[in-house]
XYZ file of C-alpha atoms in Angstrom:
678
model
C 99.809 -34.917 -44.008
C 101.988 -32.345 -42.018
C 100.845 -28.927 -41.673
C 102.257 -25.549 -41.150
C 100.970 -23.224 -38.579
C 102.030 -19.745 -36.998
C 100.929 -19.259 -33.280
C 101.673 -15.800 -31.480
C 102.445 -15.769 -27.983
C 100.863 -12.916 -26.222
C 100.721 -12.235 -22.027
C 101.275 -10.005 -19.794
C 105.170 -8.773 -18.841
C 106.264 -11.361 -16.562
C 103.531 -13.944 -17.040
C 106.403 -16.791 -17.952
C 105.740 -15.890 -21.853
C 109.799 -16.399 -22.795
C 110.086 -19.255 -20.599
C 107.379 -20.943 -22.795
C 108.759 -19.704 -25.922
C 112.285 -21.326 -24.776
C 110.513 -24.609 -23.858
C 108.804 -24.737 -27.008
C 111.649 -23.826 -29.402
C 114.714 -24.468 -27.528
C 116.079 -21.515 -27.785
C 117.765 -19.512 -24.672
C 116.555 -16.161 -24.546
C 117.156 -14.646 -21.355
C 114.211 -14.612 -18.621
C 114.163 -12.118 -16.458
C 112.135 -11.916 -13.262
C 110.875 -8.561 -14.118
C 108.728 -6.697 -16.689
C 110.240 -5.158 -19.720
C 112.874 -7.985 -20.934
C 111.095 -8.602 -23.964
C 110.673 -5.449 -25.831
C 110.838 -6.978 -29.366
C 109.233 -9.861 -30.709
C 111.278 -13.135 -31.378
C 110.524 -16.122 -33.770
C 111.447 -19.943 -33.431
C 110.342 -22.915 -35.320
C 109.725 -26.173 -33.994
C 107.500 -29.409 -34.526
C 104.728 -31.283 -32.573
C 103.632 -34.408 -33.829
C 103.050 -33.736 -37.438
C 102.465 -30.115 -37.642
C 105.303 -27.430 -38.191
C 105.003 -24.688 -35.664
C 106.239 -21.497 -36.112
C 106.134 -19.787 -32.608
C 106.639 -15.954 -32.293
C 107.264 -14.240 -28.615
C 105.750 -10.937 -28.739
C 106.785 -8.324 -25.984
C 104.845 -8.413 -22.844
C 102.131 -5.878 -22.573
C 99.299 -5.481 -19.938
C 96.648 -4.531 -22.740
C 96.161 -3.959 -26.181
C 96.057 -0.013 -26.247
C 98.828 1.173 -28.316
C 100.454 3.577 -25.417
C 103.944 2.242 -25.571
C 106.048 1.024 -28.492
C 105.822 -2.604 -27.521
C 101.991 -2.770 -27.107
C 102.169 -1.433 -30.653
C 104.566 -4.251 -31.886
C 102.226 -6.979 -30.342
C 99.035 -5.564 -31.406
C 99.952 -4.817 -35.043
C 101.426 -8.253 -35.217
C 98.033 -10.053 -34.019
C 96.261 -7.685 -35.999
C 97.603 -7.457 -39.287
C 99.856 -10.709 -39.625
C 96.912 -12.765 -38.499
C 98.331 -15.832 -36.620
C 96.502 -19.187 -36.928
C 96.282 -19.042 -33.066
C 96.999 -16.728 -30.035
C 98.531 -18.344 -27.362
C 97.870 -16.123 -24.433
C 99.720 -16.781 -21.388
C 97.875 -16.154 -18.264
C 99.712 -15.942 -14.628
C 97.495 -18.048 -12.581
C 98.599 -16.675 -9.515
C 97.678 -13.161 -10.793
C 94.702 -14.539 -12.881
C 92.302 -11.152 -12.629
C 94.882 -8.671 -13.730
C 95.870 -11.210 -16.581
C 92.514 -11.809 -18.020
C 92.045 -8.258 -19.083
C 94.503 -8.798 -22.181
C 92.997 -12.222 -22.418
C 89.397 -10.559 -23.002
C 90.844 -7.940 -25.388
C 92.462 -10.666 -27.409
C 89.265 -12.361 -27.546
C 87.617 -9.047 -28.772
C 89.920 -9.058 -31.646
C 88.070 -11.929 -33.070
C 91.029 -14.180 -33.435
C 91.284 -17.865 -32.234
C 92.591 -17.472 -28.950
C 94.052 -20.543 -26.589
C 95.085 -19.697 -23.174
C 97.911 -21.181 -21.163
C 97.074 -20.796 -17.697
C 100.538 -20.822 -16.451
C 102.273 -20.830 -13.125
C 99.503 -23.240 -11.583
C 102.201 -24.399 -9.043
C 102.309 -21.137 -7.336
C 98.288 -20.638 -7.596
C 98.245 -23.914 -5.688
C 100.922 -23.203 -3.072
C 98.492 -19.653 -2.311
C 95.468 -21.940 -2.032
C 93.888 -20.898 -5.188
C 91.243 -23.440 -6.377
C 90.607 -22.686 -10.325
C 87.926 -24.632 -12.124
C 89.399 -24.761 -15.526
C 86.311 -25.963 -17.129
C 84.095 -23.815 -15.833
C 86.652 -20.599 -16.777
C 86.677 -21.961 -20.159
C 83.290 -22.095 -20.696
C 82.936 -18.733 -19.101
C 85.347 -16.947 -21.448
C 84.649 -19.229 -24.406
C 88.138 -20.255 -25.496
C 90.053 -23.357 -24.531
C 92.013 -23.214 -21.276
C 95.478 -25.888 -20.637
C 97.161 -25.400 -17.227
C 100.676 -25.458 -17.330
C 104.185 -24.799 -15.445
C 106.335 -23.478 -18.305
C 109.566 -23.468 -16.093
C 108.748 -27.592 -15.312
C 107.758 -28.121 -19.066
C 104.513 -29.429 -17.681
C 101.327 -29.394 -19.485
C 102.992 -28.340 -23.188
C 102.097 -31.016 -25.042
C 98.539 -30.897 -24.054
C 98.667 -26.921 -24.840
C 100.044 -27.909 -28.184
C 97.527 -30.658 -28.936
C 94.804 -27.870 -28.074
C 96.365 -25.358 -30.277
C 96.881 -27.690 -33.457
C 93.053 -28.433 -32.938
C 91.965 -24.835 -32.787
C 94.369 -24.012 -35.959
C 92.139 -26.563 -37.966
C 88.788 -25.505 -36.482
C 88.787 -21.855 -35.464
C 85.178 -21.911 -34.176
C 86.396 -23.826 -31.086
C 88.101 -20.568 -29.853
C 85.831 -17.999 -30.972
C 85.433 -16.557 -27.411
C 82.586 -15.157 -25.685
C 82.010 -11.229 -26.165
C 81.775 -8.795 -23.089
C 78.394 -7.264 -22.395
C 79.005 -3.606 -22.265
C 75.064 -2.692 -21.447
C 72.313 -1.640 -23.609
C 73.379 1.725 -24.528
C 77.161 1.003 -25.461
C 75.797 -2.327 -27.315
C 73.313 -0.384 -29.007
C 76.131 1.856 -29.973
C 78.317 -0.714 -31.024
C 75.820 -2.175 -33.254
C 75.419 1.495 -35.176
C 78.937 1.467 -35.594
C 79.412 -1.946 -37.143
C 76.703 -1.026 -39.565
C 78.523 2.285 -40.606
C 81.675 0.234 -40.613
C 80.280 -2.302 -43.353
C 80.802 0.224 -46.123
C 84.326 1.036 -45.043
C 86.687 -1.413 -47.267
C 89.476 -0.638 -44.927
C 87.504 -1.745 -42.059
C 86.101 -5.042 -43.207
C 89.831 -6.760 -43.086
C 89.443 -6.749 -39.033
C 86.791 -7.864 -36.719
C 84.129 -5.236 -36.908
C 83.029 -5.248 -33.250
C 86.526 -4.845 -32.517
C 87.221 -1.782 -34.814
C 83.442 -0.407 -33.360
C 85.002 -0.473 -29.976
C 88.295 1.115 -30.973
C 86.323 3.914 -32.679
C 84.355 4.268 -29.350
C 87.775 4.415 -27.459
C 89.263 6.740 -29.968
C 91.935 4.904 -30.899
C 94.136 7.435 -32.541
C 95.260 4.662 -35.059
C 92.062 3.062 -36.088
C 90.656 6.603 -36.629
C 93.463 7.577 -38.795
C 93.203 4.415 -40.593
C 89.425 4.426 -41.240
C 89.692 8.497 -42.134
C 92.439 8.155 -44.499
C 91.099 5.190 -46.264
C 87.477 5.956 -46.176
C 85.584 8.017 -49.131
C 82.167 7.957 -47.993
C 80.757 9.556 -44.893
C 80.760 6.418 -42.720
C 83.671 7.713 -40.567
C 82.201 11.217 -39.851
C 79.031 9.556 -39.000
C 80.855 7.164 -36.227
C 82.764 10.324 -34.873
C 79.070 11.864 -34.598
C 77.793 8.806 -33.091
C 80.515 8.980 -30.335
C 80.177 12.383 -29.504
C 76.571 11.629 -28.984
C 77.189 8.810 -26.941
C 79.848 10.633 -24.789
C 76.927 13.129 -23.955
C 74.549 10.749 -23.045
C 76.581 8.612 -20.755
C 78.333 11.539 -19.376
C 81.447 9.617 -18.725
C 85.117 8.874 -20.298
C 84.601 6.139 -22.936
C 87.871 4.340 -22.367
C 87.479 4.248 -18.310
C 83.804 3.066 -19.274
C 84.473 0.214 -21.409
C 87.688 -0.747 -19.025
C 85.220 -0.531 -16.257
C 82.673 -2.905 -17.755
C 85.823 -5.567 -18.971
C 86.897 -5.501 -15.438
C 82.973 -6.173 -14.115
C 82.932 -9.078 -16.872
C 86.248 -10.704 -15.726
C 84.959 -10.271 -11.948
C 81.641 -11.916 -12.594
C 83.782 -14.793 -14.045
C 86.585 -15.135 -11.283
C 83.666 -15.498 -9.019
C 82.088 -18.117 -10.890
C 85.441 -20.295 -11.311
C 87.979 -19.446 -8.860
C 88.278 -19.824 -5.285
C 90.784 -18.304 -2.910
C 91.685 -18.344 0.706
C 89.310 -16.035 2.624
C 92.441 -14.621 4.591
C 95.524 -14.466 2.689
C 98.519 -13.326 4.947
C 101.898 -11.494 4.188
C 103.814 -13.980 1.752
C 107.269 -14.364 2.055
C 108.277 -11.579 -0.764
C 105.808 -9.036 0.925
C 107.915 -9.683 4.046
C 111.156 -9.126 2.161
C 110.051 -6.157 0.714
C 108.972 -4.441 3.845
C 112.955 -4.238 4.409
C 114.377 -4.146 0.634
C 112.079 -1.357 -0.470
C 111.821 0.684 3.260
C 111.763 4.383 2.027
C 114.765 4.882 4.299
C 116.820 1.466 4.148
C 116.018 0.667 0.421
C 118.822 2.887 -0.941
C 121.606 1.913 1.623
C 121.055 -1.750 0.778
C 121.235 -1.407 -2.720
C 124.359 0.333 -2.405
C 125.903 -2.329 -0.083
C 124.648 -4.839 -2.678
C 126.504 -3.215 -5.427
C 129.265 -3.050 -3.242
C 129.329 -6.886 -2.564
C 128.796 -7.443 -6.388
C 132.020 -5.572 -7.009
C 133.827 -7.024 -4.205
C 132.862 -10.785 -5.506
C 133.806 -9.418 -8.928
C 137.445 -8.376 -8.204
C 138.449 -9.415 -4.727
C 136.984 -12.640 -4.372
C 136.969 -14.266 -7.461
C 137.779 -12.221 -10.336
C 141.022 -11.417 -9.859
C 142.119 -14.854 -8.567
C 141.552 -16.338 -12.252
C 142.671 -12.752 -13.774
C 146.490 -13.605 -12.788
C 146.631 -16.859 -14.579
C 144.597 -16.113 -17.667
C 147.300 -13.101 -17.430
C 150.401 -15.314 -17.420
C 148.594 -17.907 -20.047
C 148.578 -15.058 -22.800
C 151.806 -13.027 -21.522
C 153.963 -16.173 -21.156
C 152.800 -19.444 -22.027
C 150.816 -18.372 -25.351
C 153.268 -15.760 -26.516
C 156.106 -17.995 -25.830
C 154.864 -20.974 -27.587
C 153.850 -18.848 -30.656
C 157.192 -17.172 -30.630
C 159.139 -20.689 -30.400
C 157.187 -22.055 -33.116
C 157.132 -19.164 -35.609
C 161.148 -18.951 -34.987
C 161.238 -22.870 -35.716
C 159.667 -22.136 -38.984
C 161.821 -19.427 -40.023
C 158.783 -17.057 -40.026
C 159.570 -13.446 -40.931
C 160.017 -10.826 -38.125
C 157.046 -8.892 -39.342
C 154.802 -11.896 -39.277
C 156.253 -12.926 -35.531
C 155.450 -9.554 -34.579
C 152.071 -9.381 -35.787
C 151.055 -12.735 -34.078
C 152.412 -12.218 -30.809
C 152.649 -8.427 -30.565
C 149.587 -7.502 -32.301
C 146.990 -10.491 -32.015
C 148.296 -12.088 -29.011
C 148.780 -8.791 -27.386
C 146.035 -7.065 -28.649
C 143.104 -9.897 -28.344
C 144.555 -11.365 -24.945
C 144.912 -8.073 -23.429
C 141.333 -7.713 -23.482
C 140.650 -11.762 -23.040
C 142.247 -11.649 -19.702
C 139.505 -9.504 -18.012
C 136.992 -12.305 -18.631
C 136.861 -13.638 -15.264
C 135.766 -10.307 -14.119
C 133.298 -9.695 -16.824
C 131.977 -13.218 -16.116
C 131.833 -12.572 -12.422
C 129.915 -9.547 -12.984
C 127.241 -11.145 -15.631
C 126.948 -14.214 -12.968
C 125.951 -11.276 -10.103
C 123.502 -9.158 -12.035
C 121.838 -12.303 -13.455
C 121.644 -13.357 -9.812
C 119.859 -10.100 -8.769
C 117.656 -9.896 -11.982
C 116.503 -13.738 -11.806
C 115.787 -12.984 -8.009
C 113.101 -10.468 -8.832
C 115.354 -7.777 -6.610
C 116.370 -5.714 -10.157
C 112.668 -4.876 -10.464
C 112.299 -3.606 -6.665
C 115.620 -0.842 -7.407
C 113.167 0.232 -10.240
C 110.752 1.109 -7.383
C 113.551 2.361 -5.129
C 114.609 4.641 -7.543
C 111.542 6.106 -8.331
C 111.544 9.153 -6.077
C 114.805 9.818 -7.027
C 113.966 9.565 -10.921
C 110.783 11.515 -10.457
C 112.666 14.333 -9.136
C 114.106 14.933 -12.899
C 110.941 14.174 -14.499
C 111.187 10.531 -15.365
C 109.482 7.855 -13.371
C 111.111 4.713 -11.611
C 110.173 2.785 -15.203
C 113.177 4.546 -16.834
C 115.408 3.602 -14.407
C 115.104 -0.178 -15.717
C 116.619 0.399 -19.116
C 119.528 2.243 -17.188
C 120.134 -1.082 -14.882
C 120.331 -3.177 -18.284
C 122.814 -0.693 -19.258
C 125.302 -2.144 -16.549
C 125.174 -5.072 -19.062
C 125.379 -3.678 -22.700
C 123.720 -0.231 -23.582
C 122.533 -1.267 -26.819
C 119.719 -3.944 -25.417
C 119.058 -0.775 -22.426
C 118.503 1.531 -25.216
C 115.978 -0.813 -26.890
C 114.290 -1.379 -23.413
C 113.249 2.203 -23.585
C 110.391 0.936 -25.622
C 108.625 0.258 -22.332
C 108.286 4.060 -21.693
C 104.830 5.542 -23.141
C 105.818 9.253 -23.261
C 108.159 10.035 -26.108
C 109.705 13.030 -24.619
C 110.524 10.584 -21.726
C 111.716 7.691 -24.183
C 114.158 10.241 -26.122
C 115.551 11.565 -22.501
C 116.015 7.840 -21.409
C 117.867 6.743 -24.631
C 120.167 9.789 -24.430
C 121.369 8.984 -20.914
C 121.561 5.707 -21.075
C 125.295 5.426 -22.457
C 126.128 7.319 -19.323
C 125.412 3.824 -17.622
C 128.743 1.849 -17.287
C 128.201 -0.962 -19.681
C 130.560 -4.099 -19.321
C 132.912 -3.299 -22.192
C 134.326 -0.529 -20.069
C 135.159 -3.125 -17.135
C 138.585 -4.115 -18.596
C 139.811 -0.345 -18.642
C 138.507 0.290 -15.079
C 140.279 -3.299 -14.039
C 143.501 -2.408 -15.889
C 144.128 0.882 -14.231
C 142.650 0.423 -10.724
C 144.861 -2.636 -10.507
C 147.839 -0.787 -11.625
C 147.271 2.426 -9.674
C 144.866 1.583 -6.869
C 146.162 -1.829 -5.871
C 144.034 -3.199 -2.890
C 141.320 -0.441 -3.498
C 139.747 -1.634 -7.012
C 136.250 -2.472 -5.898
C 135.939 1.094 -4.174
C 137.347 2.739 -7.530
C 135.014 0.970 -9.773
C 132.128 1.135 -7.635
C 132.749 5.128 -7.522
C 132.587 4.835 -11.494
C 129.528 3.325 -11.621
C 127.994 5.767 -9.226
C 129.257 8.609 -10.994
C 127.549 7.354 -14.332
C 124.398 6.961 -12.482
C 124.704 10.679 -10.961
C 125.736 12.177 -14.433
C 122.704 10.346 -15.834
C 120.520 12.038 -13.659
C 122.068 15.670 -13.794
C 121.891 15.719 -17.777
C 118.290 14.070 -17.555
C 117.220 16.671 -15.202
C 118.565 19.324 -17.455
C 117.050 17.550 -20.725
C 113.452 17.426 -18.829
C 113.704 21.208 -18.262
C 114.622 22.381 -21.415
C 114.985 19.600 -24.319
C 112.131 17.063 -23.181
C 109.572 19.154 -21.201
C 106.083 17.023 -20.285
C 104.066 15.657 -17.509
C 105.604 13.293 -15.440
C 103.804 9.816 -15.967
C 102.865 7.526 -13.013
C 104.918 4.752 -12.444
C 102.819 1.557 -12.104
C 104.784 -1.551 -11.938
C 104.044 -5.183 -10.837
C 106.510 -6.366 -8.349
C 107.196 -9.997 -9.112
C 107.304 -12.431 -6.131
C 111.238 -13.299 -5.337
C 112.274 -16.535 -6.588
C 115.488 -18.875 -6.120
C 117.262 -18.520 -9.499
C 117.879 -21.713 -11.173
C 121.325 -23.158 -11.723
C 120.485 -23.957 -15.452
C 118.748 -20.383 -16.123
C 121.758 -18.367 -14.334
C 124.153 -20.600 -16.543
C 122.657 -20.079 -19.786
C 122.276 -16.136 -19.028
C 125.961 -15.823 -18.342
C 126.861 -18.064 -20.981
C 125.070 -15.970 -23.555
C 126.355 -12.756 -22.372
C 129.976 -14.021 -22.241
C 129.447 -15.477 -25.566
C 128.985 -11.979 -26.770
C 132.131 -10.469 -25.296
C 134.054 -13.597 -26.826
C 132.702 -13.327 -30.168
C 133.134 -9.434 -30.066
C 136.974 -10.337 -29.104
C 137.186 -12.988 -31.793
C 135.959 -10.462 -34.550
C 135.817 -6.778 -33.719
C 138.678 -6.678 -31.348
C 140.880 -9.224 -33.498
C 140.649 -7.212 -36.614
C 141.140 -3.785 -34.533
C 144.573 -5.263 -33.000
C 145.741 -6.294 -36.902
C 145.038 -2.437 -37.806
C 146.477 -1.024 -34.830
C 149.669 -3.391 -35.048
C 149.762 -1.682 -38.623
C 149.594 1.833 -37.855
C 151.393 1.343 -34.904
C 154.313 -0.587 -36.880
C 154.211 1.427 -39.995
C 154.637 5.087 -41.413
C 153.912 6.040 -45.105
C 157.652 5.011 -45.850
C 157.306 1.522 -44.591
C 158.275 0.168 -41.190
C 158.682 2.560 -38.414
C 159.553 2.986 -34.956
C 156.433 3.149 -32.583
C 157.161 6.889 -31.591
C 156.898 7.687 -35.570
C 154.304 5.461 -36.670
C 150.878 6.479 -38.703
C 149.390 6.143 -34.925
C 151.707 7.945 -33.099
C 151.154 10.838 -35.364
C 147.264 10.599 -35.342
C 147.250 10.581 -31.633
C 149.718 13.519 -31.435
C 146.769 15.421 -33.507
C 144.287 14.957 -30.648
C 146.422 14.742 -27.821
C 146.309 18.744 -26.925
C 142.545 18.409 -26.538
C 143.370 16.106 -23.774
C 146.131 17.954 -22.046
C 143.490 19.976 -19.600
C 142.451 16.433 -18.697
C 145.942 15.232 -17.455
C 146.653 12.651 -20.137
C 147.616 14.803 -23.045
C 149.636 12.048 -24.557
C 149.262 10.457 -28.074
C 149.001 6.926 -26.398
C 145.828 7.742 -24.419
C 144.595 9.890 -27.494
C 145.037 7.082 -29.928
C 143.309 4.497 -27.537
C 140.367 6.620 -26.880
C 139.510 7.706 -30.564
C 139.704 3.462 -31.363
C 137.897 2.829 -28.208
C 134.697 4.233 -30.225
C 134.631 1.081 -32.281
C 134.277 -1.034 -28.940
C 135.322 0.217 -25.408
C 137.598 -2.930 -24.991
C 139.508 -1.652 -28.158
C 141.113 0.909 -25.417
C 142.845 -1.812 -23.405
C 143.819 -3.738 -26.577
C 145.344 -0.484 -28.089
C 147.096 -0.172 -24.905
C 148.301 -3.534 -24.688
C 150.116 -3.110 -27.958
C 151.661 0.168 -27.348
C 152.690 -0.668 -23.859
C 153.615 -4.631 -24.677
C 151.285 -5.728 -21.982
C 150.810 -9.090 -23.642
C 154.586 -9.688 -22.856
C 154.511 -7.743 -19.348
C 151.200 -8.737 -18.328
C 151.285 -8.130 -14.657
C 149.416 -4.688 -13.329
C 152.445 -3.678 -11.378
C 154.637 -3.884 -14.574
C 151.724 -2.035 -16.392
C 151.958 0.557 -13.790
C 155.550 1.032 -14.177
C 155.408 1.470 -17.715
C 152.753 4.119 -17.326
C 154.257 5.937 -14.803
C 155.688 8.536 -16.779
C 152.398 9.535 -18.156
C 149.941 8.665 -15.624
C 149.661 8.949 -11.697
C 146.699 8.282 -9.362
C 144.738 11.399 -10.388
C 144.842 11.220 -14.139
C 144.597 7.621 -14.029
C 140.979 8.086 -12.407
C 140.291 11.322 -14.691
C 141.060 8.899 -17.753
C 138.693 6.043 -16.269
C 135.823 8.595 -15.915
C 136.252 10.114 -19.555
C 136.084 6.418 -20.629
C 133.069 5.651 -18.573
C 131.399 8.962 -20.230
C 132.410 10.025 -23.539
C 131.164 8.926 -26.960
C 129.659 5.248 -26.757
C 130.903 2.675 -29.024
C 129.286 2.218 -32.727
C 126.951 -0.316 -31.601
C 125.285 1.826 -29.196
C 125.385 4.497 -31.993
C 123.769 2.689 -34.343
C 121.011 1.541 -31.710
C 120.439 5.164 -30.802
C 119.759 5.975 -34.323
C 117.420 2.914 -34.707
C 115.706 3.958 -31.989
C 115.220 7.460 -32.256
C 114.935 7.422 -36.082
C 116.885 10.462 -36.206
C 120.325 11.435 -37.365
C 119.832 14.836 -35.707
C 119.779 13.030 -32.023
C 122.050 10.365 -32.828
C 124.603 13.412 -33.923
C 123.489 15.447 -30.768
C 124.276 11.942 -28.682
C 127.756 11.660 -29.856
C 128.857 15.225 -29.511
C 126.947 15.950 -26.301
C 128.501 12.739 -24.357
C 131.919 14.047 -25.576
C 131.730 17.447 -24.086
C 130.206 16.049 -20.900
C 133.034 13.574 -20.583
C 135.558 16.266 -21.102
C 133.756 18.318 -18.754
C 133.842 15.825 -15.921
C 137.321 14.561 -16.237
C 138.625 18.233 -16.654
C 137.291 19.044 -13.302
C 138.586 15.959 -11.559
C 141.776 16.438 -12.957
C 141.927 20.324 -12.362
C 140.386 20.298 -9.007
C 142.659 17.312 -7.941
C 145.504 19.055 -8.725
C 144.544 22.275 -7.039
C 144.043 20.234 -3.715
C 147.382 18.309 -4.330
C 145.908 14.785 -5.010
């Protein structure tokens, strides 16, 4: 008879949790060689022999103390949802640090099975781990695995299924906190027995959390307890603090580490002398105080050279011809042979092919950018970038940790904003959310590519690099203003584990690039497709029926807003309408221009430059791109801001202030450029 169980995957960031989840479920979630990739729980189903298993991938955490949002998500799921088994993924090459979370998971009183991952790395470093002795000392089953090679997975699942049927096999051995603390734990347990809310949890764990003054647990007990037990606990805790003359949290953490050190000394042997690893040697150069930033700038220049000159534009021209000539010509001939109405031909050729095709031609550049960013992420270099940027970020009151979501923003700002959950301080997190949209996402790339190719031929990579740099600089300046005014707080120390450098796998890289490119294609087939049809209508009709482009509804809307952009150098209705529709999705800016200027028919950048020569020059084109970089984010990002801040006030603030910042920066570029004769 088959059975159903639920397991939770818990572990430190970068311990291989998501790799194991993908191996178990066949999912293809992004696996990054840095901390903070998983910030929300994911669920997948799979079968092992006769057991149906639901696997839940929890955000990576170093502990179960709920300082940051992802730690709260992980702890609350394990405590409140009570999965049948908690699979704790431990990095065998960094075992001491990882076992701290293991000890906390065991203290929860939940059945725990440890998946000792990256055994190949541990062996390559000369570590000898006595798995049986380690298992006996911790009191839970341990299965050695190499998740990336799918080694040991079946054995792990055998153990998980066995424990789900007999939870006493994985109760775990408690930490000995010393006589005084143990006495206090016992007293607290006795007090908690009369608290109905506490009875649903492991009382020893609750007693420890009370001693550690866990605010959530204290609030829970006080809110639901009618007797004086919680008061007694508080008084007892206070008394203990005086008697021990120490900070409870530090004291308990110290005892846990002593416990771990004792276990490691009996079960793990390491080489007497450990030399510098290849990663250590590379870091001496790549994270050097003086060389780190210039090397990062050179690497990003290389990324844009690859994206435009080396590969991207080669394929762009071919796709350009396909949409602009082959597909448009084929569609026109086919529709003409079917005696299709002129308006229908116009809708399909000018509206749909012109609008959607006008965006899809930039797919090669976007894939190249995704590929380069993916290689940097998977190699472990991006984690170093956060370290390199820490000194600069600290000047604005944020830590290098806040730069990780900013890097993620190069792909898409919506998941990047979710990535701010790793920040413990709420003021830091709000500031990081509000400046994140200044990071140039891939959706803006078609706009840059179009204008850079048309007005800066041969210098595209320098122009686009300058725009990415401008986004970072504006984000830092605005962040500094925020930290001095709206979000004052003490800076949090930046502690981040630097993962070893790894050679990205071909499969992993291709999956990551495909998943990101697929998102772009889905958007082109849905949102941009729909937007192109609407744009075709408002650009071909007015309230009396079919109309010339200049007399259309779209032209009328554009003329209303055009004066607002006159001080920026592009006060024409075409640009104004494109920017308004770009709030739906930034790619729609290009889709809109493609329809207005017939880009689908005259695909070449030179032809586009000629068409725009009357309304744009190099200076106004750059000011326009800067405005697109900085102004109000798309609706998807606005939704992410609302979800993460849970506040309409901050969401509306974000929409308005970003428009104002973009207007000021673009105005300064145009006005100063005009004054010096650019």
